[in-house]
PDB file of C-alpha atoms in Angstrom:
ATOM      1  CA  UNK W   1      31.401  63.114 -49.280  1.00 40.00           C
ATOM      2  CA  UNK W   2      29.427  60.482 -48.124  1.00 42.00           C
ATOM      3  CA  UNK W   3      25.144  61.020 -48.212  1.00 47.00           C
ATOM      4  CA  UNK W   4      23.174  59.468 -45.656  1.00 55.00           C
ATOM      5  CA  UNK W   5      20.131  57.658 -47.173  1.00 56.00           C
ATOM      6  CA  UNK W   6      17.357  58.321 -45.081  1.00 64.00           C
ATOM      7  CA  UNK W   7      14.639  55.032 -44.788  1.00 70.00           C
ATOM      8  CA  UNK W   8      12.034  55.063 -47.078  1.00 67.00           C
ATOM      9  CA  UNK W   9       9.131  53.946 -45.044  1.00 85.00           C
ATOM     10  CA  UNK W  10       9.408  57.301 -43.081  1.00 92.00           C
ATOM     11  CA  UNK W  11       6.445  59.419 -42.294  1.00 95.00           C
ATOM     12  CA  UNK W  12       6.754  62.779 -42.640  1.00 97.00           C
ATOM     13  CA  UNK W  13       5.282  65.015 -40.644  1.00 98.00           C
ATOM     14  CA  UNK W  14       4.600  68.826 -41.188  1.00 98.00           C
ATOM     15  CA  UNK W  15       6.233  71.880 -38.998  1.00 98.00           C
ATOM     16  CA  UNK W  16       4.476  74.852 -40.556  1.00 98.00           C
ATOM     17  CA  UNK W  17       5.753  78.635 -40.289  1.00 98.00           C
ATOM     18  CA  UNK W  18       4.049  81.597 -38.709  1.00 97.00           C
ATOM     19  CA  UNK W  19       3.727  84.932 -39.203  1.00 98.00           C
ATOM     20  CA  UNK W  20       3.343  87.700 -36.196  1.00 97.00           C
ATOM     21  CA  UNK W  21       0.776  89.639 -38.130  1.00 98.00           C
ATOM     22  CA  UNK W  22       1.465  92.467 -35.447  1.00 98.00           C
ATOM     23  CA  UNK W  23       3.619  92.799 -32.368  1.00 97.00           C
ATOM     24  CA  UNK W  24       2.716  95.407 -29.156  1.00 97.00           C
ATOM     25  CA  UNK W  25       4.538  95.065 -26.089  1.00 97.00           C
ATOM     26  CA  UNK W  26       2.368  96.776 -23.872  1.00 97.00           C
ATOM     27  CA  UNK W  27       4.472  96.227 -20.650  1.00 95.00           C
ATOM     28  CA  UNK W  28       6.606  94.008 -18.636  1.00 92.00           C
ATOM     29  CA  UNK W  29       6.164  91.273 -15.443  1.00 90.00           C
ATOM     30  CA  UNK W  30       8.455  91.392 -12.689  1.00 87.00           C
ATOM     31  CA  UNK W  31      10.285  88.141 -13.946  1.00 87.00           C
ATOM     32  CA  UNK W  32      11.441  89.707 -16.524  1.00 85.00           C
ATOM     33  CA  UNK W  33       8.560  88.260 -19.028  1.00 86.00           C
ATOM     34  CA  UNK W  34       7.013  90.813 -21.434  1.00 91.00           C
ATOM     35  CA  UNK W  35       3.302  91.334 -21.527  1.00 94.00           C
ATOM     36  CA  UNK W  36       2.447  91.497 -25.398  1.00 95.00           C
ATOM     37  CA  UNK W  37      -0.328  91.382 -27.561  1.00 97.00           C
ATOM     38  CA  UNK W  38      -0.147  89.761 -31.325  1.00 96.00           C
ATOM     39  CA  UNK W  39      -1.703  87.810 -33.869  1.00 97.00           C
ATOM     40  CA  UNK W  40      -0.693  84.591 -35.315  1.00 97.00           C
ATOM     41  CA  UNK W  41      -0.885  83.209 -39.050  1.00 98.00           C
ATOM     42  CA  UNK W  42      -0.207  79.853 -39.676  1.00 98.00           C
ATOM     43  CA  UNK W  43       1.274  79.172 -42.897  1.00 98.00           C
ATOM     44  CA  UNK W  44       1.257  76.147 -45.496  1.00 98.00           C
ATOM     45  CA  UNK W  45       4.516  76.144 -45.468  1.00 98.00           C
ATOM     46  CA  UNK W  46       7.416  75.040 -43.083  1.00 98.00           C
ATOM     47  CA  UNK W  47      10.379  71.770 -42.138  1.00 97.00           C
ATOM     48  CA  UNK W  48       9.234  68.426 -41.813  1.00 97.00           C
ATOM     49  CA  UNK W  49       9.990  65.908 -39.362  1.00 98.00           C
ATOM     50  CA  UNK W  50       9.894  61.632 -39.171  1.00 98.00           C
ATOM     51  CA  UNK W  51      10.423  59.869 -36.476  1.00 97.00           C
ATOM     52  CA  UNK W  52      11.921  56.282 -36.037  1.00 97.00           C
ATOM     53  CA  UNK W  53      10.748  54.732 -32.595  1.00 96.00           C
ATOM     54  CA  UNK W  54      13.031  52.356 -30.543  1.00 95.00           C
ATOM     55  CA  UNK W  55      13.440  51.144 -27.181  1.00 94.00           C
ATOM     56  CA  UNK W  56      17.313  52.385 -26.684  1.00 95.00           C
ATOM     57  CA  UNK W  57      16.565  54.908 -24.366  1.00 94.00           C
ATOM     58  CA  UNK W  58      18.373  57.231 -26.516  1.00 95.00           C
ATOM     59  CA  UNK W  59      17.013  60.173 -28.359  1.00 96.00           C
ATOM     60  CA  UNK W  60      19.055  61.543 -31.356  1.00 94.00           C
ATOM     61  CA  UNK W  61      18.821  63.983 -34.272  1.00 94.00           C
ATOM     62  CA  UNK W  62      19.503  62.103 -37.426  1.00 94.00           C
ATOM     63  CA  UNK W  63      20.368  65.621 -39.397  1.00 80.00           C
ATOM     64  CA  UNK W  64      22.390  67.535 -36.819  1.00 79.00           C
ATOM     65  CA  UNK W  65      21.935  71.540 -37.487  1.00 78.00           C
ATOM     66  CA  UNK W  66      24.817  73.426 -37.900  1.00 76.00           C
ATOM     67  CA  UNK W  67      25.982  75.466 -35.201  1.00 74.00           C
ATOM     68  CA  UNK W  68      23.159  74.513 -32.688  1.00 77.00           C
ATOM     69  CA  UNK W  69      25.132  72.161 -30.328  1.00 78.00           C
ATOM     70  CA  UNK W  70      22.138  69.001 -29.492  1.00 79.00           C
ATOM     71  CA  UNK W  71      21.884  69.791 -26.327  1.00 78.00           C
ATOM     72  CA  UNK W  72      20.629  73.195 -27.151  1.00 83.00           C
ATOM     73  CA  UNK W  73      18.259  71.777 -29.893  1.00 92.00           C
ATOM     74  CA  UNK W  74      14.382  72.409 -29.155  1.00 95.00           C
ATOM     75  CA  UNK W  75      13.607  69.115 -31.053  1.00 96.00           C
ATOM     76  CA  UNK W  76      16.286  67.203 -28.679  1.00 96.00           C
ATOM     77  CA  UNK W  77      14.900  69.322 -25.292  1.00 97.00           C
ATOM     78  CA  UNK W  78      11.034  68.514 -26.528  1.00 98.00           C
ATOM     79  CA  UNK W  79      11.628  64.873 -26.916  1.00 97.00           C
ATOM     80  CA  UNK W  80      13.427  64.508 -23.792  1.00 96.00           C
ATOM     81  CA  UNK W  81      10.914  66.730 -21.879  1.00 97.00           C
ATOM     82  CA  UNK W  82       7.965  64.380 -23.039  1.00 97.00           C
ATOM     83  CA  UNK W  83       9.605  61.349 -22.093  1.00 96.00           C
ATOM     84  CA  UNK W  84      10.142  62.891 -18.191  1.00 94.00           C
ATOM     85  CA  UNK W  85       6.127  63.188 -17.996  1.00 91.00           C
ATOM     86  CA  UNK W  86       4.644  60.329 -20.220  1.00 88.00           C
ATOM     87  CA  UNK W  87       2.093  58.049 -18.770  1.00 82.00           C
ATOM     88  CA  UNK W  88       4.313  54.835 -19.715  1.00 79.00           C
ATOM     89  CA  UNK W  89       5.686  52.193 -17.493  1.00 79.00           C
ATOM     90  CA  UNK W  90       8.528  51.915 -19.712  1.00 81.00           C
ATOM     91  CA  UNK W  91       9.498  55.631 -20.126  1.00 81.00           C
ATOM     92  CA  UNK W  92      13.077  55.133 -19.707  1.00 85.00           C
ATOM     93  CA  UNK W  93      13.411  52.727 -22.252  1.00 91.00           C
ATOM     94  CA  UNK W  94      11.968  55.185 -24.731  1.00 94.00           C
ATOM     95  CA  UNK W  95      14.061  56.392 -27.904  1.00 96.00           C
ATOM     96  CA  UNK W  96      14.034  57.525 -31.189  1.00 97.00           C
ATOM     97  CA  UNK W  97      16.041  58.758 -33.980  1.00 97.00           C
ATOM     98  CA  UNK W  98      14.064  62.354 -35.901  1.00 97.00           C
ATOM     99  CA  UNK W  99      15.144  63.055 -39.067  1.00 97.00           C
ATOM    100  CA  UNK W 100      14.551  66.953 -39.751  1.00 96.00           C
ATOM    101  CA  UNK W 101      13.925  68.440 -43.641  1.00 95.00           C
ATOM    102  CA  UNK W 102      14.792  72.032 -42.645  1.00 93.00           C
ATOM    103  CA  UNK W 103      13.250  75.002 -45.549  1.00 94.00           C
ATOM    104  CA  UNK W 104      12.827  77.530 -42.408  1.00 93.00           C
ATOM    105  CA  UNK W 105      15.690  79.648 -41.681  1.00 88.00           C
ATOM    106  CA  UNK W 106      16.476  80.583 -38.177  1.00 84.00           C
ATOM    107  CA  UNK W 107      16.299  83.101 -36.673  1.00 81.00           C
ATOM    108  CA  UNK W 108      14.153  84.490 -38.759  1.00 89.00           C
ATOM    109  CA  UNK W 109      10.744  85.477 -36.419  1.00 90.00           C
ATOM    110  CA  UNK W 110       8.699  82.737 -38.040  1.00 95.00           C
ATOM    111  CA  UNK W 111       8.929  80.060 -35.569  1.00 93.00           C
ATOM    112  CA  UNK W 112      11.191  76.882 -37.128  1.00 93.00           C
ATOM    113  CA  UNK W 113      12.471  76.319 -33.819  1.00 93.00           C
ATOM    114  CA  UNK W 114       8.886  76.237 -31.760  1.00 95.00           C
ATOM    115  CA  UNK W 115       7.374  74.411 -34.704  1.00 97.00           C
ATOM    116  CA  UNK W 116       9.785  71.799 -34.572  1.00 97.00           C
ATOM    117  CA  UNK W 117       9.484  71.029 -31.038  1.00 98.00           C
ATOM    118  CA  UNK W 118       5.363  71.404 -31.235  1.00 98.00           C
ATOM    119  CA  UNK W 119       5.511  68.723 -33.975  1.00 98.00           C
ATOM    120  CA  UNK W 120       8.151  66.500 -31.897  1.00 98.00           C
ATOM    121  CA  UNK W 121       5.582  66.620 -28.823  1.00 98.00           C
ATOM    122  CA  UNK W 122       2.575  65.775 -30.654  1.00 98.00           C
ATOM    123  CA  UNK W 123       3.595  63.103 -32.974  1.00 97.00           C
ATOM    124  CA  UNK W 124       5.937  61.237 -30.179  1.00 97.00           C
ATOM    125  CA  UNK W 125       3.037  61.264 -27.230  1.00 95.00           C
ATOM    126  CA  UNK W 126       0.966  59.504 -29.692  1.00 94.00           C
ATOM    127  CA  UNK W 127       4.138  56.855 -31.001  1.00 95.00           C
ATOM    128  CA  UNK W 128       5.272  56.780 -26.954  1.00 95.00           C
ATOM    129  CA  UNK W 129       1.669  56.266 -26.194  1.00 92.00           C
ATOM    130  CA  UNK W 130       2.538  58.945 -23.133  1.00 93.00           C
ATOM    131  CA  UNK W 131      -0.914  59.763 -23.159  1.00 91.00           C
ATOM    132  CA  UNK W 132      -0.555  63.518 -22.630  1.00 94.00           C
ATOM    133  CA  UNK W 133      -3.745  65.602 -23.283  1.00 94.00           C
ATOM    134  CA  UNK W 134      -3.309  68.509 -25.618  1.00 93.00           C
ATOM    135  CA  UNK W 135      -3.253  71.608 -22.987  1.00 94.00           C
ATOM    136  CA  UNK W 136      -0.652  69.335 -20.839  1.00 96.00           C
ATOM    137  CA  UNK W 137       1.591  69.496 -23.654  1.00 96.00           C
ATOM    138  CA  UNK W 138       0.731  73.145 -24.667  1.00 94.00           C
ATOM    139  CA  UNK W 139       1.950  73.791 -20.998  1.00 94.00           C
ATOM    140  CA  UNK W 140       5.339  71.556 -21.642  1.00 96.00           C
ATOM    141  CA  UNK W 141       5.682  73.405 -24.854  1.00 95.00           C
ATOM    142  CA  UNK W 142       5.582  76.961 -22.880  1.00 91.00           C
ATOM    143  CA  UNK W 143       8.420  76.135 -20.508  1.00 93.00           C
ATOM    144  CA  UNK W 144      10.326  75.229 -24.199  1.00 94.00           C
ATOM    145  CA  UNK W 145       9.061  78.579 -25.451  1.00 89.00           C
ATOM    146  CA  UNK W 146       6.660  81.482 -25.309  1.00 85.00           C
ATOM    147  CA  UNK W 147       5.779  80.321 -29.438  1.00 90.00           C
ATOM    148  CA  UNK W 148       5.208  77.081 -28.712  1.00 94.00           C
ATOM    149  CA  UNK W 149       1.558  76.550 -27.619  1.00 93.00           C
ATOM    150  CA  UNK W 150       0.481  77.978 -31.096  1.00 94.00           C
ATOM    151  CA  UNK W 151       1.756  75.504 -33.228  1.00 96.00           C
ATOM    152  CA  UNK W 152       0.622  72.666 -30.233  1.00 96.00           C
ATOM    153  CA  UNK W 153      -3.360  74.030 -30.425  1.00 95.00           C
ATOM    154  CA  UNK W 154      -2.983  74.360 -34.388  1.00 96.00           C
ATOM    155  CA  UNK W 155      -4.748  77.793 -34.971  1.00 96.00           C
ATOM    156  CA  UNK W 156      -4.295  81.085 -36.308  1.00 95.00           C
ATOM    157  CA  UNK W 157      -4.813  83.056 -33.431  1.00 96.00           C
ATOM    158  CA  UNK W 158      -5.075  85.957 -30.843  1.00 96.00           C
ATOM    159  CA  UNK W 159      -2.348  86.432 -28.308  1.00 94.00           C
ATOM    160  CA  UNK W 160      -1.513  88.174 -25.228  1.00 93.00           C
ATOM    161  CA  UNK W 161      -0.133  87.389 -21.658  1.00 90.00           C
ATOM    162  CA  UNK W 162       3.253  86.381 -22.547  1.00 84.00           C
ATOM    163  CA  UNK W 163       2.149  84.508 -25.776  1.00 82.00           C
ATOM    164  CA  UNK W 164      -0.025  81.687 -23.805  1.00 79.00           C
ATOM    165  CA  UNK W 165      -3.356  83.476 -23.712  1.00 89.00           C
ATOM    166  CA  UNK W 166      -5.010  82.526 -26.774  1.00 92.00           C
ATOM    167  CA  UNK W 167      -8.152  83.294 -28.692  1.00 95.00           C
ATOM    168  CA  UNK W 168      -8.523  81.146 -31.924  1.00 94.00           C
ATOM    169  CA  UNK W 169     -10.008  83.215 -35.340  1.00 95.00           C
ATOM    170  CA  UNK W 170     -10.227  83.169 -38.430  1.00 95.00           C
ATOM    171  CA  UNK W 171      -8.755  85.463 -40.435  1.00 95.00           C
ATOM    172  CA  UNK W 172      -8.817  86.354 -44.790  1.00 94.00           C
ATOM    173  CA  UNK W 173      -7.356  84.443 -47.180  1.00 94.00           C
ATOM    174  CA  UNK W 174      -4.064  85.860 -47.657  1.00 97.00           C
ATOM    175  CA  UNK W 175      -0.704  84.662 -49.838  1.00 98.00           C
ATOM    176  CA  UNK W 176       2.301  86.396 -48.226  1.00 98.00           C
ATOM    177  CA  UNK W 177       6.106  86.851 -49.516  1.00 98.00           C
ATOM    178  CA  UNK W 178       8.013  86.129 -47.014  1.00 98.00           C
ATOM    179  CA  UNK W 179      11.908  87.204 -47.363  1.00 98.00           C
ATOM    180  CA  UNK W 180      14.909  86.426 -44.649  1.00 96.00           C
ATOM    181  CA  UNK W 181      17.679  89.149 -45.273  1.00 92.00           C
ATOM    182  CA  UNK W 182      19.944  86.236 -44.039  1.00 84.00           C
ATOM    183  CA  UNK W 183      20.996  87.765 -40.702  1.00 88.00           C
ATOM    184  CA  UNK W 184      20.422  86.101 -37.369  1.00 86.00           C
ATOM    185  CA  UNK W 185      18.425  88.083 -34.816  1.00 89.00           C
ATOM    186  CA  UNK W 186      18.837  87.396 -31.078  1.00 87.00           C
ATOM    187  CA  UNK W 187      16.068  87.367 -29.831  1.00 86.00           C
ATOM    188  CA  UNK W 188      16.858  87.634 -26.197  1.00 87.00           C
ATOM    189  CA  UNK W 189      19.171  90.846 -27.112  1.00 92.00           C
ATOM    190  CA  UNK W 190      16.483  92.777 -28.511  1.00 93.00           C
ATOM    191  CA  UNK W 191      13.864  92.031 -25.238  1.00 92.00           C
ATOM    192  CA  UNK W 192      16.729  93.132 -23.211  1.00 93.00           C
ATOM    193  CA  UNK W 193      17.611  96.711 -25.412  1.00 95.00           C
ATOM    194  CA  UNK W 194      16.627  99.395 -23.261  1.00 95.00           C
ATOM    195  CA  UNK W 195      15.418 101.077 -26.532  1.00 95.00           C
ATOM    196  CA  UNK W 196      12.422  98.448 -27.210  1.00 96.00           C
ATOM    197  CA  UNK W 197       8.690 100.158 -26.708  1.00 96.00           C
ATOM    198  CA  UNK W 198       7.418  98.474 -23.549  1.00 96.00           C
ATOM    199  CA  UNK W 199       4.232 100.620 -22.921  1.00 96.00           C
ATOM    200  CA  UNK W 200       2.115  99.771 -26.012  1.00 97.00           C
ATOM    201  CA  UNK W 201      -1.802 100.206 -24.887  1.00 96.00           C
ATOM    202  CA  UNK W 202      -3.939  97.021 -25.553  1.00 96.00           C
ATOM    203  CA  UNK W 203      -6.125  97.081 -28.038  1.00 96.00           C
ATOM    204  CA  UNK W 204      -9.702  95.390 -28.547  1.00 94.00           C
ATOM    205  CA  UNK W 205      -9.028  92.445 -31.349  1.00 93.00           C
ATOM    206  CA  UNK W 206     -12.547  93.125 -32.125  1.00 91.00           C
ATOM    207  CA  UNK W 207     -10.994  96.663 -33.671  1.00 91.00           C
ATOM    208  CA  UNK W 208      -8.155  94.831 -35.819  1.00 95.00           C
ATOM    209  CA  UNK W 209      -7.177  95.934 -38.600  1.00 95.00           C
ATOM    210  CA  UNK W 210      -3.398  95.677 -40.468  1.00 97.00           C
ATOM    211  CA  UNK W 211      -3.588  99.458 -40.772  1.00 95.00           C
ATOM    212  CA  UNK W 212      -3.785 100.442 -37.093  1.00 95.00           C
ATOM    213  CA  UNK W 213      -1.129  98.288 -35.634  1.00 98.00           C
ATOM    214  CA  UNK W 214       2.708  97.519 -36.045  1.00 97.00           C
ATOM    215  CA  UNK W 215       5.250  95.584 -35.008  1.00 98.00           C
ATOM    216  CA  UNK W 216       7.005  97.166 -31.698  1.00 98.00           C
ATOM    217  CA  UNK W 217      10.516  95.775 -32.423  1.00 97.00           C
ATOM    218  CA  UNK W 218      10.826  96.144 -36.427  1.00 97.00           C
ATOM    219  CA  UNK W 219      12.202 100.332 -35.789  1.00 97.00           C
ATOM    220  CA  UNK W 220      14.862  98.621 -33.123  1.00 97.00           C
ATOM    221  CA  UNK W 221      15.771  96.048 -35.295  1.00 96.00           C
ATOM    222  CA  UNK W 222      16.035  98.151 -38.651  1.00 96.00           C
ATOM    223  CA  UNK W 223      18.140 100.250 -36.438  1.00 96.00           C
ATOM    224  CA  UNK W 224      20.595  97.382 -35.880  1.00 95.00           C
ATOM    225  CA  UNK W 225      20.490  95.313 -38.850  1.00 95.00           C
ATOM    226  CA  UNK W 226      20.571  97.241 -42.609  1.00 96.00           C
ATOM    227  CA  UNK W 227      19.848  94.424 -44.070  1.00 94.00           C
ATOM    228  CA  UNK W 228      15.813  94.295 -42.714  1.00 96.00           C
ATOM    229  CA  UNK W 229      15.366  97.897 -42.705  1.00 97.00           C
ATOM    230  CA  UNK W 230      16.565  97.635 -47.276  1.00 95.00           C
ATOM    231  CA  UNK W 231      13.943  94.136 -47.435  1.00 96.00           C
ATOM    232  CA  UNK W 232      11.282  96.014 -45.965  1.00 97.00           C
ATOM    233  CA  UNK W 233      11.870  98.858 -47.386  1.00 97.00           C
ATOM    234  CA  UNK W 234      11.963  97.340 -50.815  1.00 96.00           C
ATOM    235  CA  UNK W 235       8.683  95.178 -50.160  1.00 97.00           C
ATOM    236  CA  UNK W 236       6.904  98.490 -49.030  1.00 97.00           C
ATOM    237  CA  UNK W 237       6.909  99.551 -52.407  1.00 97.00           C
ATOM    238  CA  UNK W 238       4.454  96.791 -53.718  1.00 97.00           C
ATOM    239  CA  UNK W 239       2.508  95.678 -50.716  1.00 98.00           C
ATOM    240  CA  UNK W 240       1.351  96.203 -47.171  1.00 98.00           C
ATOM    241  CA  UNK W 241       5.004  94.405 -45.505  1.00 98.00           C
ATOM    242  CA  UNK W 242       6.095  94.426 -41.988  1.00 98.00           C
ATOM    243  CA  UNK W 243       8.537  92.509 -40.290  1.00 98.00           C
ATOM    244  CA  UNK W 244       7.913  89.346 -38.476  1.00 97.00           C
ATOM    245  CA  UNK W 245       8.177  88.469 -34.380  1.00 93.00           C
ATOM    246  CA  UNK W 246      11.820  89.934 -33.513  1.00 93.00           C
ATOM    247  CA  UNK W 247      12.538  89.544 -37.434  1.00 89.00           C
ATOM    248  CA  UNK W 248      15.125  88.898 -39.115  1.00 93.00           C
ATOM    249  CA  UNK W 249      11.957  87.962 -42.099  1.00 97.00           C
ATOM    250  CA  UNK W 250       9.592  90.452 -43.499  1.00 98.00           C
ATOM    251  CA  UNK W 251       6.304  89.769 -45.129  1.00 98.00           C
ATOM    252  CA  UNK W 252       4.357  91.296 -47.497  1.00 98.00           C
ATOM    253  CA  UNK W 253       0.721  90.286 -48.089  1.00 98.00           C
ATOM    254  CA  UNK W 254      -0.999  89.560 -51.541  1.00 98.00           C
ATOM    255  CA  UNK W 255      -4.401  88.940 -51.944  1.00 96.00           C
ATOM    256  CA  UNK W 256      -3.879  86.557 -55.281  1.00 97.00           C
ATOM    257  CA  UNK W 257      -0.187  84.193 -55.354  1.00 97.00           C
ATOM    258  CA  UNK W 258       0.610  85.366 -58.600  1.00 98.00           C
ATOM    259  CA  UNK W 259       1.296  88.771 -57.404  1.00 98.00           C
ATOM    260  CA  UNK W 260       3.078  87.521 -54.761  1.00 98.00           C
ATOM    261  CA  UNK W 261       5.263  85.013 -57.269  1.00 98.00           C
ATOM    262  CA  UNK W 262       5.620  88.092 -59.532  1.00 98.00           C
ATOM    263  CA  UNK W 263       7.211  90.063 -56.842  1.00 98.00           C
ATOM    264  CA  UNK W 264       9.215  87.296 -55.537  1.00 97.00           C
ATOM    265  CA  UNK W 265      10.875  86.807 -58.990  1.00 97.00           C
ATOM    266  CA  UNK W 266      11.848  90.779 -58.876  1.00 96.00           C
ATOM    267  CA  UNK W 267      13.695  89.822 -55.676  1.00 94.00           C
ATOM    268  CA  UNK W 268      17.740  89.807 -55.591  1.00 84.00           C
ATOM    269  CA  UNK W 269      19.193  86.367 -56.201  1.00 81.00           C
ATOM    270  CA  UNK W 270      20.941  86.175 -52.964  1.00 80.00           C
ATOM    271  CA  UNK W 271      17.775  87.096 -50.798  1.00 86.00           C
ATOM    272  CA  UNK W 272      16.092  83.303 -49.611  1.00 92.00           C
ATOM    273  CA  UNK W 273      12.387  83.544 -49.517  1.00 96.00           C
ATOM    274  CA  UNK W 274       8.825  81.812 -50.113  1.00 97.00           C
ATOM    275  CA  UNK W 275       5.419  82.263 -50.814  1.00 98.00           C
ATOM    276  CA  UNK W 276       3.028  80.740 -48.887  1.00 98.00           C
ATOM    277  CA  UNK W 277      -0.814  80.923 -47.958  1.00 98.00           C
ATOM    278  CA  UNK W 278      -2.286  81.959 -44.635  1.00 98.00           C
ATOM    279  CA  UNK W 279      -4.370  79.105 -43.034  1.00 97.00           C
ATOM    280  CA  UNK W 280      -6.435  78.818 -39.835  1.00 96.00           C
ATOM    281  CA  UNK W 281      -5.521  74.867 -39.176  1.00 96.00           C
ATOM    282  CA  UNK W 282      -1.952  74.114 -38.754  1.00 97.00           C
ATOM    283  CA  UNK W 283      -1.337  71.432 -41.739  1.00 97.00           C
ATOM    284  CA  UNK W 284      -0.096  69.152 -38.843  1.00 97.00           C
ATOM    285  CA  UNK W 285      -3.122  69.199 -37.689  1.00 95.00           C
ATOM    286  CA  UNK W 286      -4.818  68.167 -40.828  1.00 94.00           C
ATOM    287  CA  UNK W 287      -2.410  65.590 -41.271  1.00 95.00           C
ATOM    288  CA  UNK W 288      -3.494  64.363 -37.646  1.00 93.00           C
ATOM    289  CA  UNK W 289      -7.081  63.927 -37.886  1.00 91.00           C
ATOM    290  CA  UNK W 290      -6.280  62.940 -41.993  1.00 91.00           C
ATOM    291  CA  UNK W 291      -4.773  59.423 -39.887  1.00 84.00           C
ATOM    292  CA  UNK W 292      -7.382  59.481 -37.557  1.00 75.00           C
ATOM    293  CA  UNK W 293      -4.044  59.824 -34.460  1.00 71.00           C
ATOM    294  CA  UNK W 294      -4.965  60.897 -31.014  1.00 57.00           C
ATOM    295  CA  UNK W 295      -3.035  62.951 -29.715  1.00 49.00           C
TER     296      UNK W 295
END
């Protein structure tokens, strides 16, 4: 087996993880869209990406993913998406090769996928010079995916709508566990399960707390998938855990990282996980204004 060398003057940029802190779905639009309230944590940990710039006109993924055909690739779709609306004479001369260092697992509920295609809009409308302001390519991100805007804006925040109405906060330092039961989760399938909670009432996010919410599709998919419903389970018994988005991870919060590394080495050998702190700015972000980019 033959292993690509990747180029060594690459920059590598970050694609951090998130955490749904909570999940209500308090209803549903008449396009099929459901209304939901939730809370965001970034996390200092996630995939990178690099990004080699030509004038081709081609756009390709230097580390294909297994068993996500390229077409179907959020990276691939974001790139090519970008290039439709960028402010550039020569827009259809525009290529690149991205190179991907994937840690996140997918499916998981901690947004790899929307991550990956936030990071690919921001860092190639400032390489493209597309000239794209950031809500313009919050809104691209959206049609891409409801998670996307989050990782665009780079802040721990307060959702609702369908995921696009967000208010930024701050919230305590936290270290989470976060373990993927290494199961794939449709997403789509559980939104369509006629068992899912759709009728949720709002809450005030001036009254959040942990305690008095919950995640409206961890019972469905605990029902479905042993494998969550043991993790969580298992977590419960030495922190406040909950699963993640539409799962498959669950996360249990620490307030030191030791405790949370001390747990983590109790864990099965088999089970993939990491521990990572909560931030408020996305560490792509940081790495943005670090290199003084505009983006």
């Amino acid at each position: 087996m033959v292993t690509k060398l990747k180029p060594s003057n690459l920059t590598w940029w970050s694609s951090p993880a998130k955490l749904n802190l909570f999940l209500h779905i308090n209803g549903q639009y008449e396009n099929g869209y459901h209304q939901l309230q939730s809370l965001f944590q970034l996390l200092d940990y996630g995939d990178e990406l690099a990004f080699e710039i030509n004038e081709s006109g081609l756009i390709t993924l230097a580390d294909p993913i297994m068993g996500v055909p390229e077409e179907d690739n959020l990276i691939i779709k974001a790139a090519k998406l970008l290039r439709q609306k960028a402010h550039n004479p020569n827009s259809n001369k525009l290529g690149c090769t991205i190179h991907l260092k994937k840690k996140l697992p997918m499916g998981g509920g901690i947004g790899g996928g929307s991550s990956n295609a936030a990071t690919t809009l921001l860092i190639l409308n400032h390489l493209w010079k597309c000239g794209l302001p950031n809500d313009a390519i919050a809104e691209l991100g959206l049609s891409l995916g409801a998670d996307v805007p989050i990782f665009v804006h780079g802040n721990s925040a307060f959702a609702e709508g369908v995921g696009e109405k967000l208010t930024y906060t701050s919230l305590p330092s936290t270290c989470y566990l976060v373990v993927f039961p290494n199961c794939h989760i449709s997403t789509a399938e559980i939104f369509k399960d006629p068992k899912l909670p759709r009728n949720t009432p709002k809450i005030d996010f001036s009254e959040y707390q942990f305690s008095n919410t919950k995640n409206d599709c961890e019972k469905l998919v605990c029902e479905r998938h042993a494998d969550v419903a043991m993790v969580l389970k298992w977590l419960l018994e030495y922190a406040p855990s909950r699963m993640t988005g539409t799962g498959a991870c669950v996360f249990a919060m620490f307030e030191q990282r030791k405790e949370a590394l001390d747990v983590q080495a109790l864990l099965p050998n088999n089970m993939t996980s990491f521990v990572a702190n909560g931030v408020d700015s996305s560490p792509l972000h940081n790495q943005i204004q670090a290199q003084n980019l505009i983006v």
